[in-house]
Short mmCIF file of C-alpha atoms and ligand atoms in Angstrom, two decimals:
data_model
loop_
_atom_site.label_atom_id
_atom_site.label_comp_id
_atom_site.label_asym_id
_atom_site.label_seq_id
_atom_site.Cartn_x
_atom_site.Cartn_y
_atom_site.Cartn_z
CA MET A 423 0.00 0.00 0.00
CA LEU A 424 1.35 3.46 -0.91
CA ALA A 425 1.98 6.09 1.79
CA SER A 426 -1.08 8.14 2.77
CA GLN A 427 -1.30 11.95 2.86
CA LYS A 428 -1.02 11.68 6.66
CA ASP A 429 2.23 9.64 6.38
CA PHE A 430 3.53 12.27 4.01
CA ASN A 431 2.62 15.17 6.34
CA ASN A 432 4.32 13.35 9.22
CA ALA A 433 7.44 12.86 7.12
CA VAL A 434 7.48 16.58 6.23
CA SER A 435 7.42 17.40 9.97
CA GLN A 436 10.04 14.74 10.72
CA VAL A 437 12.54 16.26 8.29
CA LYS A 438 12.69 19.37 10.48
CA LEU A 439 13.63 17.21 13.46
CA LEU A 440 16.60 15.44 11.87
CA LYS A 441 19.60 15.60 14.18
CA GLU A 442 22.15 15.67 11.36
CA ASP A 443 22.23 17.78 8.23
CA PRO A 444 21.67 15.17 5.47
CA GLY A 445 23.81 17.13 2.99
CA ASN A 446 22.95 19.01 -0.18
CA GLU A 447 22.41 15.99 -2.44
CA VAL A 448 19.81 14.49 -0.12
CA LYS A 449 18.16 17.86 0.50
CA LEU A 450 17.85 18.31 -3.24
CA LYS A 451 16.24 14.87 -3.55
CA LEU A 452 13.81 15.73 -0.75
CA TYR A 453 12.96 19.01 -2.44
CA ALA A 454 12.30 17.33 -5.79
CA LEU A 455 10.14 14.59 -4.28
CA TYR A 456 8.20 17.14 -2.23
CA LYS A 457 7.44 19.23 -5.33
CA GLN A 458 6.48 16.14 -7.33
CA ALA A 459 4.26 14.83 -4.53
CA THR A 460 2.47 18.15 -4.03
CA GLU A 461 2.42 19.70 -7.53
CA GLY A 462 3.05 16.77 -9.89
CA PRO A 463 5.58 16.83 -12.77
CA CYS A 464 7.71 19.96 -13.15
CA ASN A 465 5.54 22.60 -14.80
CA VAL A 466 7.53 25.82 -14.50
CA PRO A 467 10.03 27.27 -16.98
CA LYS A 468 13.69 26.42 -16.54
CA PRO A 469 15.53 29.24 -14.67
CA GLY A 470 18.40 30.97 -16.50
CA MET A 471 22.04 29.99 -16.00
CA LEU A 472 22.61 32.81 -13.51
CA GLY A 473 20.03 31.51 -11.05
CA PHE A 474 22.31 28.58 -10.25
CA ILE A 475 20.56 27.32 -7.11
CA ASN A 476 17.09 27.60 -8.64
CA LYS A 477 18.32 25.85 -11.75
CA THR A 478 19.77 22.99 -9.69
CA LYS A 479 16.46 22.61 -7.85
CA TRP A 480 14.53 22.77 -11.10
CA ASP A 481 16.81 20.10 -12.64
CA ALA A 482 16.21 17.79 -9.67
CA TRP A 483 12.42 18.22 -9.88
CA ASN A 484 12.39 17.93 -13.67
CA ALA A 485 14.50 14.74 -13.48
CA LEU A 486 11.57 12.98 -11.79
CA GLY A 487 9.74 13.16 -15.13
CA SER A 488 6.22 11.75 -15.00
CA LEU A 489 6.59 9.97 -11.63
CA SER A 490 3.10 9.95 -10.11
CA LYS A 491 2.28 12.12 -7.07
CA GLU A 492 1.55 8.95 -5.07
CA ALA A 493 4.90 7.33 -5.93
CA ALA A 494 6.76 10.57 -5.13
CA ARG A 495 4.94 10.75 -1.78
CA GLN A 496 5.99 7.17 -1.04
CA ASN A 497 9.62 7.81 -2.04
CA TYR A 498 9.68 10.93 0.14
CA VAL A 499 8.32 9.01 3.14
CA ASP A 500 10.83 6.18 2.57
CA LEU A 501 13.75 8.57 2.29
CA VAL A 502 12.79 10.46 5.47
CA SER A 503 12.35 7.21 7.33
CA ARG A 504 15.85 6.09 6.27
CA LEU A 505 17.32 9.44 7.29
CA SER A 506 15.59 9.36 10.68
CA ALA A 507 16.77 5.81 11.32
CA SER A 508 20.36 6.56 10.38
CA SER A 509 20.48 9.74 12.45
CA GLU A 510 19.32 7.69 15.45
CA SER A 511 21.71 4.85 14.70
CA PRO A 512 24.22 4.32 17.53
CA SER A 513 27.06 3.09 15.33
CA PRO A 514 28.46 4.52 12.11
CA GLU A 515 29.05 0.92 10.98
CA ALA A 516 25.35 0.11 11.06
CA PRO A 517 23.93 -1.08 7.74
CA ALA A 518 21.55 1.17 5.81
CA ALA A 519 18.05 0.91 7.28
CA ASP A 520 16.45 -0.48 4.14
CA ARG A 521 19.11 -3.08 3.50
CA LYS A 522 18.15 -6.70 3.89
CA GLN A 523 21.08 -8.40 5.61
CA PRO A 524 22.73 -11.34 3.83
CA GLU A 525 21.29 -14.79 4.56
CA SER A 526 24.62 -16.07 5.86
CA ASP A 527 27.47 -14.43 7.79
CA SER A 528 29.83 -15.30 4.92
CA LEU A 529 29.06 -11.85 3.60
CA VAL A 530 29.12 -8.67 5.67
CA VAL A 531 27.67 -5.45 4.32
CA THR A 532 28.28 -2.10 6.02
CA SER A 533 27.80 1.56 5.14
CA GLU A 534 30.01 4.30 6.50
CA ASP A 535 31.41 7.63 5.27
CA GLY A 536 29.49 7.43 1.98
CA ILE A 537 30.95 4.00 1.19
CA THR A 538 29.03 0.71 1.13
CA THR A 539 31.42 -2.17 1.70
CA ILE A 540 30.58 -5.73 0.71
CA ARG A 541 33.07 -8.00 2.48
CA LEU A 542 33.57 -11.69 1.67
CA ASN A 543 33.83 -13.24 5.10
CA ARG A 544 34.82 -16.87 4.82
CA PRO A 545 38.53 -16.64 5.56
CA ALA A 546 38.91 -20.30 6.60
CA LYS A 547 37.91 -21.26 3.04
CA LYS A 548 39.89 -18.42 1.45
CA ASN A 549 36.57 -16.63 0.78
CA ALA A 550 35.45 -19.23 -1.79
CA LEU A 551 32.02 -18.28 -3.11
CA THR A 552 29.12 -20.53 -2.15
CA THR A 553 25.84 -20.50 -4.05
CA GLN A 554 24.27 -18.52 -1.21
CA MET A 555 27.08 -15.95 -1.37
CA TYR A 556 26.41 -15.32 -5.07
CA ARG A 557 22.78 -14.66 -4.16
CA ASP A 558 23.72 -12.44 -1.24
CA ILE A 559 26.15 -10.42 -3.36
CA ILE A 560 23.41 -9.87 -5.96
CA ALA A 561 21.07 -8.61 -3.20
CA ALA A 562 23.82 -6.44 -1.67
CA LEU A 563 24.64 -4.82 -5.01
CA GLN A 564 20.97 -4.17 -5.71
CA ALA A 565 20.58 -2.50 -2.30
CA ALA A 566 23.82 -0.53 -2.70
CA SER A 567 22.69 0.78 -6.08
CA LYS A 568 19.78 2.47 -4.31
CA ASP A 569 21.30 3.48 -0.97
CA GLU A 570 22.78 6.84 -0.03
CA SER A 571 26.40 5.83 -0.49
CA ALA A 572 28.53 7.35 -3.24
CA ILE A 573 30.92 4.44 -3.76
CA THR A 574 30.63 0.65 -3.37
CA VAL A 575 33.58 -1.56 -2.46
CA LEU A 576 34.08 -5.32 -2.68
CA THR A 577 36.83 -6.78 -0.49
CA GLY A 578 37.76 -9.91 1.47
CA SER A 579 38.46 -10.86 5.10
CA GLY A 580 41.70 -12.56 6.09
CA ASP A 581 44.73 -13.32 3.93
CA TYR A 582 42.86 -14.04 0.66
CA TYR A 583 40.69 -11.80 -1.46
CA CYS A 584 38.80 -14.77 -2.88
CA SER A 585 39.60 -18.29 -4.10
CA GLY A 586 36.83 -18.17 -6.70
CA ASN A 587 33.89 -20.47 -7.03
CA ASP A 588 33.53 -22.89 -4.13
CA LEU A 589 34.27 -26.16 -5.87
CA THR A 590 31.92 -28.04 -3.56
CA ASN A 591 29.05 -26.09 -5.20
CA PHE A 592 29.26 -28.71 -7.92
CA THR A 593 28.84 -31.59 -5.52
CA HIS A 594 25.31 -30.69 -4.35
CA LEU A 595 23.40 -32.39 -7.14
CA PRO A 596 19.68 -31.55 -7.29
CA ALA A 597 16.97 -34.09 -8.19
CA GLY A 598 17.43 -33.25 -11.88
CA GLY A 599 21.09 -34.37 -11.69
CA LEU A 600 24.12 -32.84 -13.35
CA GLU A 601 22.13 -31.26 -16.17
CA GLU A 602 19.83 -29.42 -13.76
CA MET A 603 22.80 -28.35 -11.61
CA ALA A 604 24.54 -26.90 -14.69
CA ARG A 605 21.36 -25.15 -15.84
CA SER A 606 20.71 -23.45 -12.52
CA ALA A 607 24.39 -22.55 -11.96
CA ALA A 608 24.53 -20.93 -15.42
CA ALA A 609 21.37 -18.91 -14.66
CA LEU A 610 22.81 -17.77 -11.32
CA LEU A 611 26.16 -16.90 -12.90
CA ARG A 612 24.42 -14.83 -15.56
CA ASP A 613 22.36 -12.90 -12.97
CA PHE A 614 25.46 -12.37 -10.83
CA VAL A 615 27.57 -10.93 -13.65
CA ASN A 616 24.64 -8.84 -14.93
CA CYS A 617 24.58 -7.03 -11.59
CA PHE A 618 28.20 -5.95 -12.09
CA ILE A 619 27.51 -4.86 -15.68
CA ASP A 620 24.54 -2.74 -14.62
CA PHE A 621 25.87 -1.40 -11.32
CA PRO A 622 25.29 2.37 -11.55
CA LYS A 623 27.79 3.80 -9.04
CA PRO A 624 31.59 3.73 -8.86
CA LEU A 625 32.55 0.16 -7.95
CA VAL A 626 35.96 -0.42 -6.40
CA ALA A 627 37.73 -3.72 -5.66
CA VAL A 628 40.03 -3.62 -2.63
CA VAL A 629 42.07 -6.75 -3.36
CA ASN A 630 43.54 -7.65 0.02
CA GLY A 631 45.28 -10.87 -1.07
CA PRO A 632 45.40 -13.53 -3.81
CA ALA A 633 42.44 -13.70 -6.17
CA VAL A 634 41.35 -16.75 -8.17
CA GLY A 635 38.78 -17.55 -10.87
CA ILE A 636 35.61 -15.52 -11.01
CA SER A 637 36.91 -13.01 -8.46
CA VAL A 638 39.57 -12.10 -11.04
CA THR A 639 37.45 -12.14 -14.17
CA ILE A 640 34.82 -9.72 -12.84
CA LEU A 641 37.57 -7.17 -12.08
CA GLY A 642 37.24 -6.10 -15.71
CA LEU A 643 33.77 -4.79 -14.80
CA PHE A 644 34.98 -2.68 -11.84
CA ASP A 645 35.81 1.00 -12.20
CA VAL A 646 38.92 0.91 -10.03
CA VAL A 647 41.00 -1.99 -8.61
CA TYR A 648 43.43 -1.40 -5.73
CA ALA A 649 45.67 -4.30 -4.73
CA THR A 650 48.13 -5.14 -1.99
CA ASP A 651 51.54 -6.19 -3.28
CA ARG A 652 50.75 -9.62 -1.78
CA ALA A 653 47.90 -10.15 -4.24
CA SER A 654 48.10 -12.44 -7.25
CA PHE A 655 45.63 -12.96 -10.08
CA HIS A 656 44.94 -16.46 -11.32
CA THR A 657 42.37 -17.77 -13.80
CA PRO A 658 43.06 -21.53 -14.09
CA PHE A 659 40.07 -22.33 -16.29
CA SER A 660 41.75 -24.88 -18.55
CA HIS A 661 43.19 -26.69 -15.51
CA LEU A 662 39.61 -27.01 -14.26
CA GLY A 663 38.13 -28.03 -17.62
CA GLN A 664 36.21 -24.75 -17.65
CA SER A 665 36.10 -21.58 -19.73
CA PRO A 666 36.19 -17.84 -18.94
CA GLU A 667 33.29 -15.99 -17.35
CA GLY A 668 32.61 -12.52 -15.88
CA CYS A 669 32.87 -11.05 -19.44
CA SER A 670 36.64 -11.63 -19.28
CA SER A 671 36.67 -13.16 -22.79
CA TYR A 672 35.86 -9.61 -23.91
CA THR A 673 37.25 -7.30 -21.20
CA PHE A 674 40.66 -8.96 -20.75
CA PRO A 675 41.78 -8.74 -24.42
CA LYS A 676 40.50 -5.15 -24.41
CA ILE A 677 42.39 -4.26 -21.23
CA MET A 678 45.69 -6.10 -21.76
CA GLY A 679 45.79 -7.09 -25.44
CA SER A 680 44.86 -10.46 -26.87
CA SER A 681 48.11 -12.35 -26.29
CA LYS A 682 48.47 -11.40 -22.60
CA ALA A 683 44.77 -12.22 -22.10
CA ALA A 684 45.23 -15.59 -23.80
CA GLU A 685 48.16 -16.46 -21.54
CA MET A 686 45.91 -15.89 -18.52
CA LEU A 687 42.64 -17.30 -19.81
CA LEU A 688 43.92 -20.28 -21.86
CA PHE A 689 47.10 -21.24 -19.99
CA GLY A 690 46.18 -20.02 -16.51
CA LYS A 691 49.26 -17.82 -16.10
CA LYS A 692 49.20 -16.35 -12.61
CA LEU A 693 50.05 -12.62 -12.48
CA THR A 694 51.69 -10.80 -9.60
CA ALA A 695 50.06 -7.58 -8.47
CA GLN A 696 52.74 -5.56 -10.25
CA GLU A 697 52.21 -7.50 -13.48
CA ALA A 698 48.44 -7.08 -13.28
CA CYS A 699 48.97 -3.35 -12.76
CA ALA A 700 51.37 -3.08 -15.71
CA GLN A 701 48.74 -4.80 -17.85
CA GLY A 702 45.94 -2.46 -16.78
CA LEU A 703 43.82 -4.93 -14.78
CA VAL A 704 44.84 -3.26 -11.50
CA THR A 705 44.75 0.50 -11.00
CA GLU A 706 47.42 0.76 -8.30
CA VAL A 707 49.45 -1.52 -6.05
CA PHE A 708 50.22 -0.63 -2.40
CA PRO A 709 52.74 -2.10 0.06
CA ASP A 710 50.89 -4.64 2.20
CA GLY A 711 51.87 -2.91 5.45
CA THR A 712 50.08 0.33 4.54
CA PHE A 713 47.50 -1.06 2.11
CA GLN A 714 44.36 -0.72 4.23
CA LYS A 715 45.27 2.70 5.62
CA GLU A 716 46.20 4.24 2.27
CA VAL A 717 43.32 2.77 0.30
CA TRP A 718 40.55 3.66 2.75
CA ALA A 719 41.87 7.20 3.21
CA ARG A 720 41.76 7.63 -0.53
CA LEU A 721 38.28 6.12 -0.86
CA LYS A 722 36.93 8.33 1.93
CA ALA A 723 38.17 11.39 0.04
CA TYR A 724 36.62 10.15 -3.23
CA SER A 725 33.31 9.44 -1.51
CA LYS A 726 32.91 13.17 -0.82
CA LEU A 727 32.81 13.95 -4.55
CA PRO A 728 29.36 14.83 -5.94
CA PRO A 729 27.63 11.42 -6.27
CA ASN A 730 25.40 12.38 -9.17
CA ALA A 731 28.34 13.56 -11.24
CA MET A 732 30.11 10.25 -10.60
CA ARG A 733 27.02 8.21 -11.52
CA ILE A 734 26.48 10.18 -14.70
CA SER A 735 30.11 9.87 -15.74
CA LYS A 736 29.97 6.13 -15.14
CA GLN A 737 26.78 5.92 -17.16
CA ILE A 738 28.43 7.60 -20.14
CA ILE A 739 31.41 5.27 -19.96
CA ARG A 740 29.39 2.08 -19.41
CA ASN A 741 26.36 2.67 -21.65
CA ARG A 742 28.37 2.36 -24.84
CA GLU A 743 29.41 -1.14 -23.79
CA LYS A 744 26.38 -2.49 -21.94
CA GLU A 745 24.68 -4.29 -24.78
CA LYS A 746 27.92 -5.99 -25.79
CA LEU A 747 28.71 -7.00 -22.19
CA HIS A 748 25.26 -8.56 -21.71
CA ALA A 749 25.69 -10.54 -24.93
CA VAL A 750 29.14 -11.75 -23.85
CA ASN A 751 27.82 -12.74 -20.42
CA ALA A 752 24.97 -14.73 -21.96
CA GLU A 753 27.37 -16.57 -24.26
CA GLU A 754 29.97 -17.32 -21.57
CA SER A 755 27.27 -18.63 -19.19
CA SER A 756 25.84 -20.87 -21.86
CA VAL A 757 29.27 -22.30 -22.79
CA LEU A 758 29.99 -22.96 -19.11
CA ARG A 759 26.69 -24.78 -18.74
CA GLU A 760 28.07 -27.35 -21.19
CA ARG A 761 31.57 -27.34 -19.68
CA TRP A 762 30.25 -28.14 -16.21
CA GLN A 763 28.80 -31.36 -17.60
CA SER A 764 32.09 -32.41 -19.24
CA ASP A 765 34.41 -35.14 -18.02
CA GLU A 766 37.32 -32.68 -18.04
CA CYS A 767 35.55 -30.47 -15.53
CA MET A 768 34.20 -33.27 -13.35
CA ASN A 769 37.67 -34.89 -13.13
CA ALA A 770 39.34 -31.61 -12.18
CA ILE A 771 36.85 -30.95 -9.41
CA ALA A 772 37.11 -34.52 -8.14
CA SER A 773 40.92 -34.11 -8.05
CA PHE A 774 40.68 -30.96 -5.97
CA LEU A 775 38.18 -32.51 -3.61
CA SER A 776 40.29 -35.60 -3.14
CA ARG A 777 43.22 -33.26 -2.42
CA LYS A 778 45.26 -34.68 -5.29
CA VAL A 779 45.56 -31.32 -7.02
CA LYS A 780 45.89 -27.79 -5.75
CA LEU A 781 46.44 -24.78 -7.95
C1 LIG B 1147 26.91 -20.14 -9.64
C2 LIG B 1147 28.16 -20.77 -10.04
C3 LIG B 1147 29.07 -19.81 -10.75
C4 LIG B 1147 30.37 -20.46 -11.08
C5 LIG B 1147 31.33 -19.50 -11.66
C6 LIG B 1147 32.60 -20.16 -12.02
C7 LIG B 1147 33.76 -19.70 -11.57
C8 LIG B 1147 35.06 -20.35 -11.93
C9 LIG B 1147 36.10 -20.21 -10.89
O1 LIG B 1147 36.02 -19.43 -9.96
S1 LIG B 1147 37.39 -21.25 -11.10
C10 LIG B 1147 38.36 -21.11 -9.63
C11 LIG B 1147 37.95 -22.11 -8.60
N1 LIG B 1147 38.89 -22.06 -7.51
C12 LIG B 1147 39.88 -22.91 -7.36
O2 LIG B 1147 40.10 -23.79 -8.15
C13 LIG B 1147 40.72 -22.73 -6.12
C14 LIG B 1147 40.86 -24.02 -5.36
N2 LIG B 1147 41.68 -23.81 -4.17
C15 LIG B 1147 43.01 -23.98 -4.15
O3 LIG B 1147 43.62 -24.35 -5.11
C16 LIG B 1147 43.70 -23.68 -2.86
O4 LIG B 1147 42.79 -23.87 -1.81
C17 LIG B 1147 44.25 -22.23 -2.81
C18 LIG B 1147 45.43 -22.11 -3.79
C19 LIG B 1147 43.19 -21.19 -3.17
C20 LIG B 1147 44.76 -21.92 -1.39
O5 LIG B 1147 45.71 -22.90 -1.00
P1 LIG B 1147 46.23 -22.91 0.51
O6 LIG B 1147 47.20 -24.05 0.63
O7 LIG B 1147 46.72 -21.57 0.90
O8 LIG B 1147 44.93 -23.18 1.39
P2 LIG B 1147 44.03 -24.50 1.46
O9 LIG B 1147 44.02 -25.20 0.16
O10 LIG B 1147 44.43 -25.31 2.63
O11 LIG B 1147 42.58 -23.87 1.66
C21 LIG B 1147 42.03 -23.62 2.93
C22 LIG B 1147 40.64 -24.22 2.95
O12 LIG B 1147 39.85 -23.55 1.98
C23 LIG B 1147 39.28 -24.47 1.07
N3 LIG B 1147 39.13 -23.86 -0.24
C24 LIG B 1147 39.98 -23.00 -0.82
N4 LIG B 1147 39.52 -22.65 -2.02
C25 LIG B 1147 38.39 -23.32 -2.23
C26 LIG B 1147 37.44 -23.36 -3.31
N5 LIG B 1147 37.58 -22.63 -4.40
N6 LIG B 1147 36.38 -24.17 -3.17
C27 LIG B 1147 36.19 -24.90 -2.06
N7 LIG B 1147 37.04 -24.89 -0.99
C28 LIG B 1147 38.12 -24.09 -1.10
C29 LIG B 1147 40.25 -25.63 1.10
O13 LIG B 1147 39.62 -26.80 0.65
C30 LIG B 1147 40.63 -25.68 2.55
O14 LIG B 1147 39.56 -26.27 3.24
P3 LIG B 1147 39.84 -27.30 4.47
O15 LIG B 1147 40.60 -26.50 5.47
O16 LIG B 1147 38.48 -27.72 4.92
O17 LIG B 1147 40.65 -28.40 3.89
#
């Protein structure tokens, strides 16, 4: 049920009681939603360039297009309720009020200083990604795309960034057998990668240690990748009887040239952090001892930049590529669906599980 006029009036009064100034961006959003909820779509002429503040307000209102009064009222009420909750929140680490927490504690999502951090939290298993973690990351990215943060970060707990797909995912066979397992894994993989393709805000990987498999391939879809000098980047798909995913069959040749990409994706060459940086996959490498301090200080400074400008700039960069990336993702997922049913793949996974082979 949409918010009533009474809910809306209460929210208007509540705004005046906020303990913290929500900042200009949020105030502009509140203004636009208020105008849309009370007067409908923007119906006044655009102010001239010299009336800068009025023009900014007009732009915000006009950007709501034909959003109905009822929907604007609801969005206004939701926004005020989030602001009230966060201004009452005892800890700056508390998650955004509207964020559904992950199903398992293998993923931890926090929001602080304009940064939403999605942390892989399975250090005993080198942050290998379980099926539930893929689902939780999808949900976390969807929530982060709508929350108040300016930047979103993916990182890992412990000494690894991520050891890629949890190879035991392939051992939980559903009633439909291997074929059904491969079908549902391919659908999940496609949804997972789509979220990275479509993510609207600056997305930063803070690579705190070695990275393997899918955690490496999706780096080509991030805006910025910071790595400790302890990190390495390994895509052993042929060893595992598999093929590239995360759009890497397209992004890697584009980033590092086709022969360097082939050495990684066909032969599983492991790159050091410095090599990955020289080849353009990593933005900057930091000494491990100062990695966390330097990276977070930098991200905190970036998170103060105007969020709308960053979103719009990302949109311009990404839009040109989106259609292509979705097509690549669909193709890679469908090829993997077949690979996962192959003897080569099954044997490789069995070898890992029986501890005969480690990367
Ligand atoms: C929806 C489905 C989408 C699928 C998308 C497809 C993606 C493709 C890929 O991601 S391919 C990459 C898959 N990953 C691997 O092949 C890595 C396998 N792991 C290793 O080779 C090693 O564990 C290591 C090199 C990452 C780390 O070696 P190290 O000696 O430092 O540590 P351990 O081997 O003792 O590991 C500690 C425990 O963690 C478990 N573990 C590590 N990685 C994985 C993994 N990927 N899957 C499952 N389990 C993993 C390891 O078994 C140890 O567990 P234990 O303590 O219980 O023995």
